[in-house]
Short mmCIF file of C-alpha atoms in Angstrom, two decimals:
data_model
loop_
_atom_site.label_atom_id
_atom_site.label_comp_id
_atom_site.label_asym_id
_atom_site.label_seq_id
_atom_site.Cartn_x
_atom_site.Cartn_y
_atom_site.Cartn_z
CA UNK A 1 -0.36 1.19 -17.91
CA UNK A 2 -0.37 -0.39 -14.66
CA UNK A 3 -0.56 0.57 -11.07
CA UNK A 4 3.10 -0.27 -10.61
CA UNK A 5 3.99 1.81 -13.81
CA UNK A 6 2.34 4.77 -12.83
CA UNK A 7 3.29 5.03 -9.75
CA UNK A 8 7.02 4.30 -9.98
CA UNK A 9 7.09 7.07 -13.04
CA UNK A 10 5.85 9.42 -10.83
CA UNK A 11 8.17 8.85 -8.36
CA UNK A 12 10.86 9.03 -11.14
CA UNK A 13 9.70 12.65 -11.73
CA UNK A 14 9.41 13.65 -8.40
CA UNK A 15 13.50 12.01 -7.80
CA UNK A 16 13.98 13.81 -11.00
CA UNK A 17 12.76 17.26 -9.51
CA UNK A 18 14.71 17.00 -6.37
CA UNK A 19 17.52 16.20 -8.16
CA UNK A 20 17.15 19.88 -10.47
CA UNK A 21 16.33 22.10 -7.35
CA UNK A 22 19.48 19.87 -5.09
CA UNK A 23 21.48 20.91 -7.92
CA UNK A 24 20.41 24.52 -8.85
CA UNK A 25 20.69 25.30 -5.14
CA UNK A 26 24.24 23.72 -4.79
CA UNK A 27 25.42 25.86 -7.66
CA UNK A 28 23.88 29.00 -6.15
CA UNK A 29 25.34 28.36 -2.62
CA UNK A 30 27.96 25.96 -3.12
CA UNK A 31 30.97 27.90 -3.68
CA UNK A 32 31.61 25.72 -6.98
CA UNK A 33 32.12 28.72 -8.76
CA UNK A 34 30.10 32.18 -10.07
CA UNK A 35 26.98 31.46 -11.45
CA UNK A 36 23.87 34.12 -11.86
CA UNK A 37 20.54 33.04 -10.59
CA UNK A 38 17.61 32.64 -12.82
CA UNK A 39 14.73 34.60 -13.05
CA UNK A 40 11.31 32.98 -12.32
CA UNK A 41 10.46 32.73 -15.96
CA UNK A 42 13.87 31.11 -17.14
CA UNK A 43 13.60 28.33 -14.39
CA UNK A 44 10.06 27.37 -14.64
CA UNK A 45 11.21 26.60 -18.62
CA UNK A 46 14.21 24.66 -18.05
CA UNK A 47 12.75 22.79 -15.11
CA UNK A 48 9.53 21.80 -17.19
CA UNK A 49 11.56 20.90 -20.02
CA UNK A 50 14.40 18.76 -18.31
CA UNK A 51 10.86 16.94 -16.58
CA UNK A 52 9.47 16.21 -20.03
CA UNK A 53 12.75 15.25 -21.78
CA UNK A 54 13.43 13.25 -19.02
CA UNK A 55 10.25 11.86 -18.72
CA UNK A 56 10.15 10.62 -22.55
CA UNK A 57 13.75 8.98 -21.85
CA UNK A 58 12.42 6.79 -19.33
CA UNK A 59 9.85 5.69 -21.81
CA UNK A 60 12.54 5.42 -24.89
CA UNK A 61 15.31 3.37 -22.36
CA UNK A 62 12.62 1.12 -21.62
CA UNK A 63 12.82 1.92 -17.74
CA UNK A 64 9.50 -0.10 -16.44
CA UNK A 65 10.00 -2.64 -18.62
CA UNK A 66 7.90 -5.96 -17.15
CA UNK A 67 9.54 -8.89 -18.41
CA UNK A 68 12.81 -10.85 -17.28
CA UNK A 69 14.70 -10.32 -14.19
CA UNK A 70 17.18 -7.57 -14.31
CA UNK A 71 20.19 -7.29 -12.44
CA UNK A 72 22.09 -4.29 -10.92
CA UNK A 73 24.04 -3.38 -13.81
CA UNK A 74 21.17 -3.79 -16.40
CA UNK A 75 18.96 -1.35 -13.70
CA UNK A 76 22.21 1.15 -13.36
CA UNK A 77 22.72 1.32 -16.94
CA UNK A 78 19.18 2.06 -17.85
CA UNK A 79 18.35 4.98 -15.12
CA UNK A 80 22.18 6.06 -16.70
CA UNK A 81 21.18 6.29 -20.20
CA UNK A 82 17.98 7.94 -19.67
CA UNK A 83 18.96 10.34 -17.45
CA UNK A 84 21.63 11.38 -19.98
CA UNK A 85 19.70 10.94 -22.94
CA UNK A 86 17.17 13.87 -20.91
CA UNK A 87 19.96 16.70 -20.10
CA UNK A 88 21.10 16.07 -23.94
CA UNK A 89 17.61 16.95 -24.90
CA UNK A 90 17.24 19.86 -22.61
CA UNK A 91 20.88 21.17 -23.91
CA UNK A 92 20.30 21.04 -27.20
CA UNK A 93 16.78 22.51 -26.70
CA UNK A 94 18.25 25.43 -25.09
CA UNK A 95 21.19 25.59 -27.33
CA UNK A 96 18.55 25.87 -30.77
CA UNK A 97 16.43 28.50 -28.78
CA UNK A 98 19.58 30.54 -27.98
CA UNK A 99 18.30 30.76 -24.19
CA UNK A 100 21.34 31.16 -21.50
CA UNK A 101 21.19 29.42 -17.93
CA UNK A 102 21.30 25.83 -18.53
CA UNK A 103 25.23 26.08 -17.40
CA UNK A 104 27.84 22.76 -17.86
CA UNK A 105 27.30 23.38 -14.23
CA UNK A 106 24.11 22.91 -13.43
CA UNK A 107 23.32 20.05 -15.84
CA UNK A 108 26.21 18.46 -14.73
CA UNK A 109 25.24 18.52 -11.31
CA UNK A 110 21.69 17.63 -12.00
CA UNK A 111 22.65 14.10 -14.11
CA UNK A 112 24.91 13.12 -11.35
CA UNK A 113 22.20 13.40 -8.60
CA UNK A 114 19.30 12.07 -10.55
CA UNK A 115 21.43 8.84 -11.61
CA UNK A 116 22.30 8.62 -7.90
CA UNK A 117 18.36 8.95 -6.36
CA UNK A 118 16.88 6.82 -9.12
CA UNK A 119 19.41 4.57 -8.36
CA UNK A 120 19.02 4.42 -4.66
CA UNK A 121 15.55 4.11 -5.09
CA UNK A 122 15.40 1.11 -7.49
CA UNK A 123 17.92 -0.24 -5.09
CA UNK A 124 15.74 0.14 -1.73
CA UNK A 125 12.27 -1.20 -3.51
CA UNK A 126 14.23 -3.85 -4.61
CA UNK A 127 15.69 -4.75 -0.87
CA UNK A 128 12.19 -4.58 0.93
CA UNK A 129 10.83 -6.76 -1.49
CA UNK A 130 13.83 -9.18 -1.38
CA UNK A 131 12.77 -9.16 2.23
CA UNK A 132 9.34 -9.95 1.64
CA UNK A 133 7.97 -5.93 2.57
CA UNK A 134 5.02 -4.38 0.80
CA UNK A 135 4.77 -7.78 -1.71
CA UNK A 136 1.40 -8.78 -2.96
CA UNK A 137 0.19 -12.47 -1.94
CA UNK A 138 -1.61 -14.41 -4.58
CA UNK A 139 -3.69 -17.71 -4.80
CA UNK A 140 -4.33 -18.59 -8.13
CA UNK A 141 -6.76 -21.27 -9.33
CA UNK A 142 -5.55 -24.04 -12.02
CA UNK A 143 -2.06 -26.06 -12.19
CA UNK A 144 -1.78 -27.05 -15.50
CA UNK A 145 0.31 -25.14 -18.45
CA UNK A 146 -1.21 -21.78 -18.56
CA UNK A 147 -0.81 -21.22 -14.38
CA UNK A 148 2.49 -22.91 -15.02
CA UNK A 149 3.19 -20.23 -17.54
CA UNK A 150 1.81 -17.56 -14.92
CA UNK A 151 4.09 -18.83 -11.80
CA UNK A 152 7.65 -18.58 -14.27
CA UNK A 153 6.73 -15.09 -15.15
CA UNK A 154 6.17 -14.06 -11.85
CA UNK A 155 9.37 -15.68 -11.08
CA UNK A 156 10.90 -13.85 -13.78
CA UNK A 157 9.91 -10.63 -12.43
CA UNK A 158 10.17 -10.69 -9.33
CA UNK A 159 11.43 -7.07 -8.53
CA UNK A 160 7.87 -6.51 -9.26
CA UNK A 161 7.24 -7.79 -5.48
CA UNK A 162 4.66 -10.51 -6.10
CA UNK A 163 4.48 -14.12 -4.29
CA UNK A 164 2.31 -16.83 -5.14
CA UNK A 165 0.87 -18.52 -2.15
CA UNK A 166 0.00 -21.98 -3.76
CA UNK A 167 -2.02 -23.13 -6.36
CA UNK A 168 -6.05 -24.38 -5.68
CA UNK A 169 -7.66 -26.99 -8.07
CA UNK A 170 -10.55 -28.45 -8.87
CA UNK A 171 -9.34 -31.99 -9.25
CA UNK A 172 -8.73 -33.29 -5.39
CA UNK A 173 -6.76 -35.69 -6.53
CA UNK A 174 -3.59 -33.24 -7.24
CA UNK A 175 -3.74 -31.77 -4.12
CA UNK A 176 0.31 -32.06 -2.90
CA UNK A 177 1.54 -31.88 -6.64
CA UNK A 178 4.08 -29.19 -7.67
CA UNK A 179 3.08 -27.40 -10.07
CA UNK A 180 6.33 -25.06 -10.85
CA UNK A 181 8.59 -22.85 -9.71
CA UNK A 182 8.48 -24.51 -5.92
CA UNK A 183 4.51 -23.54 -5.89
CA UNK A 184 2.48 -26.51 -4.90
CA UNK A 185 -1.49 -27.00 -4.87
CA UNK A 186 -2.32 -26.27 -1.68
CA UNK A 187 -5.87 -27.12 -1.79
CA UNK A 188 -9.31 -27.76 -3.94
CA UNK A 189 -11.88 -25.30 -4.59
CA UNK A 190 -13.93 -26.55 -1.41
CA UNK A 191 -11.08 -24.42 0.59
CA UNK A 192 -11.33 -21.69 -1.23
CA UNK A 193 -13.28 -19.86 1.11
CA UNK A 194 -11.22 -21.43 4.42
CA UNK A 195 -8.22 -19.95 2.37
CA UNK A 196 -9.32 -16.24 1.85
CA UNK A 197 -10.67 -15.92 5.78
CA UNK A 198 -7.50 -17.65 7.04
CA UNK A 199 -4.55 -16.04 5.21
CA UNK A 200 -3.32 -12.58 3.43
CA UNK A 201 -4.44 -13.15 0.14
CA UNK A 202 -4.30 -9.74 -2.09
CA UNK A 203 -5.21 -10.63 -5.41
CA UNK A 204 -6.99 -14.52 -6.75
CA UNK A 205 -5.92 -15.32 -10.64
CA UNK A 206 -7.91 -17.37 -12.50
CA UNK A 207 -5.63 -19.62 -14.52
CA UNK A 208 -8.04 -22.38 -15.60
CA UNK A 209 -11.55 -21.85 -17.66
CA UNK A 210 -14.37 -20.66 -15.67
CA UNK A 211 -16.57 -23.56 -17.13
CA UNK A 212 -14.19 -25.32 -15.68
CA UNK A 213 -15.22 -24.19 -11.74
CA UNK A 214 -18.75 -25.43 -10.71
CA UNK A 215 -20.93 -22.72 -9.03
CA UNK A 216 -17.89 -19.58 -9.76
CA UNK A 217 -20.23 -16.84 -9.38
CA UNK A 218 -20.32 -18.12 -5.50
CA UNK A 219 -16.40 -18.17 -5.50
CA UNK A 220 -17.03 -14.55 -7.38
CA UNK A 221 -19.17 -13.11 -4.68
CA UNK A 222 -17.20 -14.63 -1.55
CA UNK A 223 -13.98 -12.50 -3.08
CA UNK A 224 -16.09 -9.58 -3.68
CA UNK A 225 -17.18 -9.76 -0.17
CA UNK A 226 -13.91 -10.14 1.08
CA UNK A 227 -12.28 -7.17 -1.00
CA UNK A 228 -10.06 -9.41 -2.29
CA UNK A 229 -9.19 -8.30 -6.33
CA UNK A 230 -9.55 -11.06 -8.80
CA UNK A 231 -7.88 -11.55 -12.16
CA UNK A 232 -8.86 -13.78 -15.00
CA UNK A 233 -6.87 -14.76 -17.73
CA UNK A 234 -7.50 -15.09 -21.47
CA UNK A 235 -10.24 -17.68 -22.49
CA UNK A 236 -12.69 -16.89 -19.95
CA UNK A 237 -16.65 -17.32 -20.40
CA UNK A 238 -17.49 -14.09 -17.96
CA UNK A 239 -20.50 -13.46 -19.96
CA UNK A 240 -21.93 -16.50 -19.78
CA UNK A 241 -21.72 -16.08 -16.20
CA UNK A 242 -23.89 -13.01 -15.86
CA UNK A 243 -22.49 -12.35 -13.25
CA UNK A 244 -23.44 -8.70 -11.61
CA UNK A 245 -20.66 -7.38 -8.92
CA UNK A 246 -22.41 -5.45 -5.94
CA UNK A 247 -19.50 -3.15 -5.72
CA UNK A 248 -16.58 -4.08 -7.34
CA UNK A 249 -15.21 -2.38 -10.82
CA UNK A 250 -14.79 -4.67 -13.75
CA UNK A 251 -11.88 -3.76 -16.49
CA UNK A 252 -8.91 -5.13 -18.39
CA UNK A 253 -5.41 -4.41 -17.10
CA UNK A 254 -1.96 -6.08 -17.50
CA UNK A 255 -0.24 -8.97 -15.03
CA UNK A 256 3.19 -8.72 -15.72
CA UNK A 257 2.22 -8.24 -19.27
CA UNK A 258 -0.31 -10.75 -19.80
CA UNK A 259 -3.84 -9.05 -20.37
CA UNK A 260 -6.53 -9.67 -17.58
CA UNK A 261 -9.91 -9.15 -16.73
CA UNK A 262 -9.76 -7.74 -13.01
CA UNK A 263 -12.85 -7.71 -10.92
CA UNK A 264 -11.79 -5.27 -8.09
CA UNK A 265 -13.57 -4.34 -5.03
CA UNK A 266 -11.35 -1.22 -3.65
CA UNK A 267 -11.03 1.92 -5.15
CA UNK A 268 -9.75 2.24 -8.74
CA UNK A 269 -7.61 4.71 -8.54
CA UNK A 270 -4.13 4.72 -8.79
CA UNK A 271 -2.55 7.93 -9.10
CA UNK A 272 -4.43 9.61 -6.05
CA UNK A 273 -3.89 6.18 -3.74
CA UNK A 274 -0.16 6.90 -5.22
CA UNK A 275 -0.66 10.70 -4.26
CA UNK A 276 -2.12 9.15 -0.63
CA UNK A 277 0.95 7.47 0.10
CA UNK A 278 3.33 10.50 -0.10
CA UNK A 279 1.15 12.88 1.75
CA UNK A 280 1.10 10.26 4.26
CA UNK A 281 4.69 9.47 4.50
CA UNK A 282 5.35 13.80 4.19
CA UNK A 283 3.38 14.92 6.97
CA UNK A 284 4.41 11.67 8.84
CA UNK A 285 7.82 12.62 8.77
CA UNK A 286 6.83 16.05 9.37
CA UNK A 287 4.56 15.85 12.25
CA UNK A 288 7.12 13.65 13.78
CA UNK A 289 9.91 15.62 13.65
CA UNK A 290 7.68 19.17 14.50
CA UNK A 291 6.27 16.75 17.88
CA UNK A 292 9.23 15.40 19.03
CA UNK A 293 9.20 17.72 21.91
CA UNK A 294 5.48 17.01 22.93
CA UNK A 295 6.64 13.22 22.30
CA UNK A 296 9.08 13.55 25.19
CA UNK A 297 6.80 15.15 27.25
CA UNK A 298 4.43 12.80 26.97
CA UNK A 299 6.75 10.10 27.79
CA UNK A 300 7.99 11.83 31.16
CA UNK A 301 4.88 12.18 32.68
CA UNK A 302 3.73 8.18 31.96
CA UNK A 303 6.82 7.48 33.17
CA UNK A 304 6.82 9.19 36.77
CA UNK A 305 2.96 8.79 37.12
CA UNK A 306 3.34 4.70 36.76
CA UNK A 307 5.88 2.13 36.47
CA UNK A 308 5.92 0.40 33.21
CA UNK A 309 7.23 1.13 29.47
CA UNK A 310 6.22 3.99 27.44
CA UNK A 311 4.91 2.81 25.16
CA UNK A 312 2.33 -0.16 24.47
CA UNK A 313 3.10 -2.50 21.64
CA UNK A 314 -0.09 -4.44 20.38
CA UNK A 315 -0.60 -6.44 17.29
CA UNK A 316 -3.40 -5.35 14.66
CA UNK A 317 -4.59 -6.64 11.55
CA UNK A 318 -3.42 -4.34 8.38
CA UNK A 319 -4.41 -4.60 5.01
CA UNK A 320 -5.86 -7.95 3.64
CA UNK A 321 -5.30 -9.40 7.35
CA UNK A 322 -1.44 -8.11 7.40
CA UNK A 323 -0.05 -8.54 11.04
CA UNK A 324 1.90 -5.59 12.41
CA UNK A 325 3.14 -4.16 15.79
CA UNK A 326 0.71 -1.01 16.09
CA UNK A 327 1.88 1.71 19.16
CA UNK A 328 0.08 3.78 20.87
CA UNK A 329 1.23 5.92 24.09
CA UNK A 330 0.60 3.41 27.65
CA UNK A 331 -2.80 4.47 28.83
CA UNK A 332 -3.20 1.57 31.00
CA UNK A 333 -1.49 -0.03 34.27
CA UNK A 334 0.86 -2.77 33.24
CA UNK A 335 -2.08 -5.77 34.19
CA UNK A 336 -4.42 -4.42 31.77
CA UNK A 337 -4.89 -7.55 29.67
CA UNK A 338 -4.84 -10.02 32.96
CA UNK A 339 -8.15 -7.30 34.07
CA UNK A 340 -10.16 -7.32 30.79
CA UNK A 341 -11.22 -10.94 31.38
CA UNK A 342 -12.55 -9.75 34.15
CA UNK A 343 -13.99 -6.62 32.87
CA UNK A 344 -15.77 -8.58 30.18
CA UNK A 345 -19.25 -7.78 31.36
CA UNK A 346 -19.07 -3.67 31.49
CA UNK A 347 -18.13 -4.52 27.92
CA UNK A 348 -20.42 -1.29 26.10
CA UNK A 349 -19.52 -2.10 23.04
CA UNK A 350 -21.86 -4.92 20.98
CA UNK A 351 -19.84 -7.15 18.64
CA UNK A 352 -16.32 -8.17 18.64
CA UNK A 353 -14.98 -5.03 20.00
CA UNK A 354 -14.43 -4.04 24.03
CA UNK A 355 -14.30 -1.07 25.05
CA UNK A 356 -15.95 1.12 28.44
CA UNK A 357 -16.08 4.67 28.53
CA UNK A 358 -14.88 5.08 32.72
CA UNK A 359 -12.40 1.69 32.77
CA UNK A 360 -10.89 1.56 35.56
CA UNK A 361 -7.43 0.32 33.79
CA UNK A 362 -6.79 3.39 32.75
CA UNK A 363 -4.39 5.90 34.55
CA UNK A 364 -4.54 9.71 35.20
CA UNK A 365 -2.16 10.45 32.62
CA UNK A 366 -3.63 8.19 30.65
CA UNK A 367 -7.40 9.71 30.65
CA UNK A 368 -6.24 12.72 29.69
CA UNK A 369 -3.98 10.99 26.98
CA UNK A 370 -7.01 9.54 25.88
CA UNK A 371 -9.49 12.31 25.89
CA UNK A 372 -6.82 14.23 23.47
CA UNK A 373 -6.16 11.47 21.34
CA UNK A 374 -2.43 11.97 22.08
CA UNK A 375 -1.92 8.47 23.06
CA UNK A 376 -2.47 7.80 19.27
CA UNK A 377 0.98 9.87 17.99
CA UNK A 378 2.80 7.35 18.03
CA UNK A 379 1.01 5.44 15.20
CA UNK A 380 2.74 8.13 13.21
CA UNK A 381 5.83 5.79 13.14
CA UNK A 382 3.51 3.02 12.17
CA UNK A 383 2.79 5.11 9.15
CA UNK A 384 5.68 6.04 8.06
CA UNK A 385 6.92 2.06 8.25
CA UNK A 386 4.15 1.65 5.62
CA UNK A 387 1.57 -0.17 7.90
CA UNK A 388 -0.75 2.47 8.57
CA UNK A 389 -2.13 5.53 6.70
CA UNK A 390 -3.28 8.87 8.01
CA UNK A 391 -6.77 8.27 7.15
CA UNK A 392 -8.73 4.70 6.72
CA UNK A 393 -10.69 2.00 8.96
CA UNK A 394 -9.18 1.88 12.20
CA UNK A 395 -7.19 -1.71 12.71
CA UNK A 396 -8.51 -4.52 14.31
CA UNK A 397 -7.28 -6.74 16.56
CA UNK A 398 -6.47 -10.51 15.07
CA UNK A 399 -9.11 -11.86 17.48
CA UNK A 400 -11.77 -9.51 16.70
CA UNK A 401 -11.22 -10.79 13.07
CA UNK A 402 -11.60 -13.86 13.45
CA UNK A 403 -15.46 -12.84 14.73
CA UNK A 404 -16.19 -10.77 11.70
CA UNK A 405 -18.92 -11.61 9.90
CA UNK A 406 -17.65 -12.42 6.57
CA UNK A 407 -19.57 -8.87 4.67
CA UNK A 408 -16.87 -7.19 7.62
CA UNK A 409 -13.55 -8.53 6.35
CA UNK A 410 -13.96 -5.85 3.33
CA UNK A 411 -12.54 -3.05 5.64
CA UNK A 412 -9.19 -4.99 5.47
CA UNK A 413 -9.45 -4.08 1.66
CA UNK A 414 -8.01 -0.73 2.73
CA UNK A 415 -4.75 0.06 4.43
CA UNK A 416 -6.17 1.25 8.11
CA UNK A 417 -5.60 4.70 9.16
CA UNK A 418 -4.89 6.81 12.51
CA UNK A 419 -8.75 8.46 11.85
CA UNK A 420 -12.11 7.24 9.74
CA UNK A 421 -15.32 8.05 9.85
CA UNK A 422 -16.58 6.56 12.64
CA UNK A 423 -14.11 8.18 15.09
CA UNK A 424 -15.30 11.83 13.92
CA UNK A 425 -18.96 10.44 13.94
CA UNK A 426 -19.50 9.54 18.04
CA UNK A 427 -17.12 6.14 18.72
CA UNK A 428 -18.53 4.58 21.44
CA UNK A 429 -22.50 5.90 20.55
CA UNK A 430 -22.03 4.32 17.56
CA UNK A 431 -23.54 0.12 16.68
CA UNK A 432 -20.36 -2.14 15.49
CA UNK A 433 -22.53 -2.87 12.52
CA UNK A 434 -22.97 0.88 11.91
CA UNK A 435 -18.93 1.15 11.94
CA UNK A 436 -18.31 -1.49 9.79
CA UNK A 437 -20.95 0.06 7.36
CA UNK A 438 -19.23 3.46 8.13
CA UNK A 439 -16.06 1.72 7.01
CA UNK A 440 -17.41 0.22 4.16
CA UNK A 441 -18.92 3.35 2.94
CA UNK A 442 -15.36 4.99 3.31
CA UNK A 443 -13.78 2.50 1.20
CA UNK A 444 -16.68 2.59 -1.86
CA UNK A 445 -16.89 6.59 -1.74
CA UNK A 446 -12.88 7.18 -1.63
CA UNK A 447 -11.18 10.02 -2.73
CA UNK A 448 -8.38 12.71 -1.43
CA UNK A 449 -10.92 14.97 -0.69
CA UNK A 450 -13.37 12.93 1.80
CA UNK A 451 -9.44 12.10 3.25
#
């Protein structure tokens, strides 16, 4: 099954839940009428059971089905059936085991609220990617009939939130040609490189025989280096190749439903990345609303101790080279940026990176915002907008990109985080090529628990 599949059953079951405990609770406390509470024993069944018998109707109604666009009413009529198909199965599972609490009531309740949330859900993921948020950018190599093939499925499913970038061949005479679907070449293999430094690119499909693609373990390695995932399609000659990945996975998966061979250089695991995602977004939320007090605080005292805005807006590279706004609390006086050029030698930082441990830009509120890490709180909304996680490498600035050697660019393979290793493990004490090892490491060795 793929990533998207898992994940978006998951969050099915998890609308599904909310839906049974919104509903159980509304008939205990909302004055619709008497109805006796359940003891622990009789709950835990008929919740577990309405999960799995609604669980298996998702999979019977054909909910994360891959192929052919689907419109509102297709979508509504689908998360409709299934969810009724699911309390029918619970009901008459209760009914043939003679076991009282699964009232008209409460199952009527639940199948009204879990058609609503799954539909409200299908109807947001398919908004943001409408508007081009969270979507996956890919390059794919080869114009002719099977890439042709691969740009009108994509176009097909486009709920799915994939874009094709442009096509790359190895004939420079098509370069300019459209190839379908309003996807042009954009380039020969010779910028394949140029491409991948230059541009988000999430995933590289291979569309065209690798025979085809003089010195391809080279192309091979660059992605690898990059942490950019690549996908072959049928009819490749991979073991002729010998090719030997230093850290990326190989296996098979599916492309809306066409059978690939993905060499992938981040971690390979989908239901605890999915699991990442909504503790990050929980204790986001959380922590935001629990703060908001120490938020305003904070903002009084830069505001009478300098003139300037509260906050600093800065843009950062995300994952796979992703601009976004990142905030932070103002540390600084309001000529910060004009200074640094001038600051450029007390630089104590080797690499790309500038930083100095006593600079002089900084405030008196701001030291102490700094020394606390408060001035990073704000990056909370940052992860809640889906740009940042709680934990992962820490995100650069576009500039300091573009100096990366290009081993480096791998720590954009992972959404960046408010904390990593290297900020537990000394900051400033610590070589740039030891963080970006540190980083590195945190990608190949990731799980929840180092989180």
């Amino acid at each position: 099954m793929l990533r998207e599949q898992i994940g978006h059953k998951v969050l099915d079951l998890l609308l599904t839940a909310i839906a049974f405990l919104a509903a159980y609770f509304i008939c205990l406390q909302g004055g619709l009428g008497s109805y006796e509470p359940l003891d622990s024993q009789h709950f835990a069944f008929i919740f577990l059971a309405t999960m799995l018998s609604c669980g298996l109707a998702f999979d019977f109604c054909d909910c994360y089905e891959l192929h052919g666009r689907q419109s509102f009413d297709r979508v509504f009529f689908r998360v409709a059936k299934s969810v009724l198909i699911g309390t029918i199965g619970v009901v008459l599972l209760l009914y043939l085991l003679q076991m009282a609490g699964g009232s008209r009531m409460l199952m009527g309740l639940f199948t009204g609220l879990a058609i609503l949330l799954l539909t409200a859900f299908r109807a947001v993921i398919h908004l943001r990617r409408k508007r081009g948020l969270n979507r996956k950018e890919i390059l794919i190599i080869g114009s002719r009939t099977r890439a042709q093939e691969l740009i009108r499925y994509v176009a097909a499913n486009e709920e799915l939130g994939y874009h094709i970038i442009g096509c790359l061949e190895v004939d420079p005479g098509t370069v300019g040609e459209r190839v379908a679907g309003g996807v042009s070449v954009i380039g020969q293999m010779g910028d394949f490189r140029n491409i991948l430094l230059s541009r988000t690119v999430d995933e590289v499909i291979f569309a065209i025989p690798l025979a085809r693609v003089e010195n391809i373990v080279d192309y091979l390695n660059f992605a690898e280096e990059q942490g950019v995932n690549v996908r072959v399609l049928p009819d490749w000659q991979v073991p002729e190749l010998m090719y030997q990945p230093k850290v990326a996975s190989i296996y098979i998966d599916q492309f809306v439903g066409i059978p690939m061979l993905i060499l992938s250089s981040t971690p390979r695991k989908e239901l605890a990345l999915l699991v990442k995602s909504v503790i990050d977004r929980t204790l986001a939320v959380v922590s935001v609303v629990f703060l908001a007090p120490l938020f305003l605080l904070v903002a009084l005292c830069i505001k009478v101790s300098s003139p300037g805005p509260v906050f600093f807006r800065q843009v950062r590279c995300g994952l796979n080279g992703r601009t976004f706004t990142l905030l932070k609390f103002r540390t600084m006086v309001l000529e910060a940026e004009t200074l640094r050029l001038q600051l450029a030698a007390a630089n104590e930082m080797d690499g790309p990176v500038f930083k100095i441990k006593e600079d002089p830009r900084v405030t008196r509120v701001g030291r102490f915002l700094r020394k606390s890490s408060l001035d990073e709180l704000p990056q909370l909304i940052n992860v809640l907008r889906g740009e940042m996680s709680l934990v992962g490498p820490r995100p650069p600035l576009p500039s300091e990109v573009k100096d990366y050697k290009h081993w480096q660019r791998r720590r954009l393979s992972m959404k960046p985080g408010l904390t990593c290793i290297w900020q537990v493990s000394g900051r400033n004490d610590i070589r740039f090529e030891d963080w970006m090892r540190m980083d590195l490491e945190y990608i190949d060795r990731w799980s929840l628990l180092l989180d």
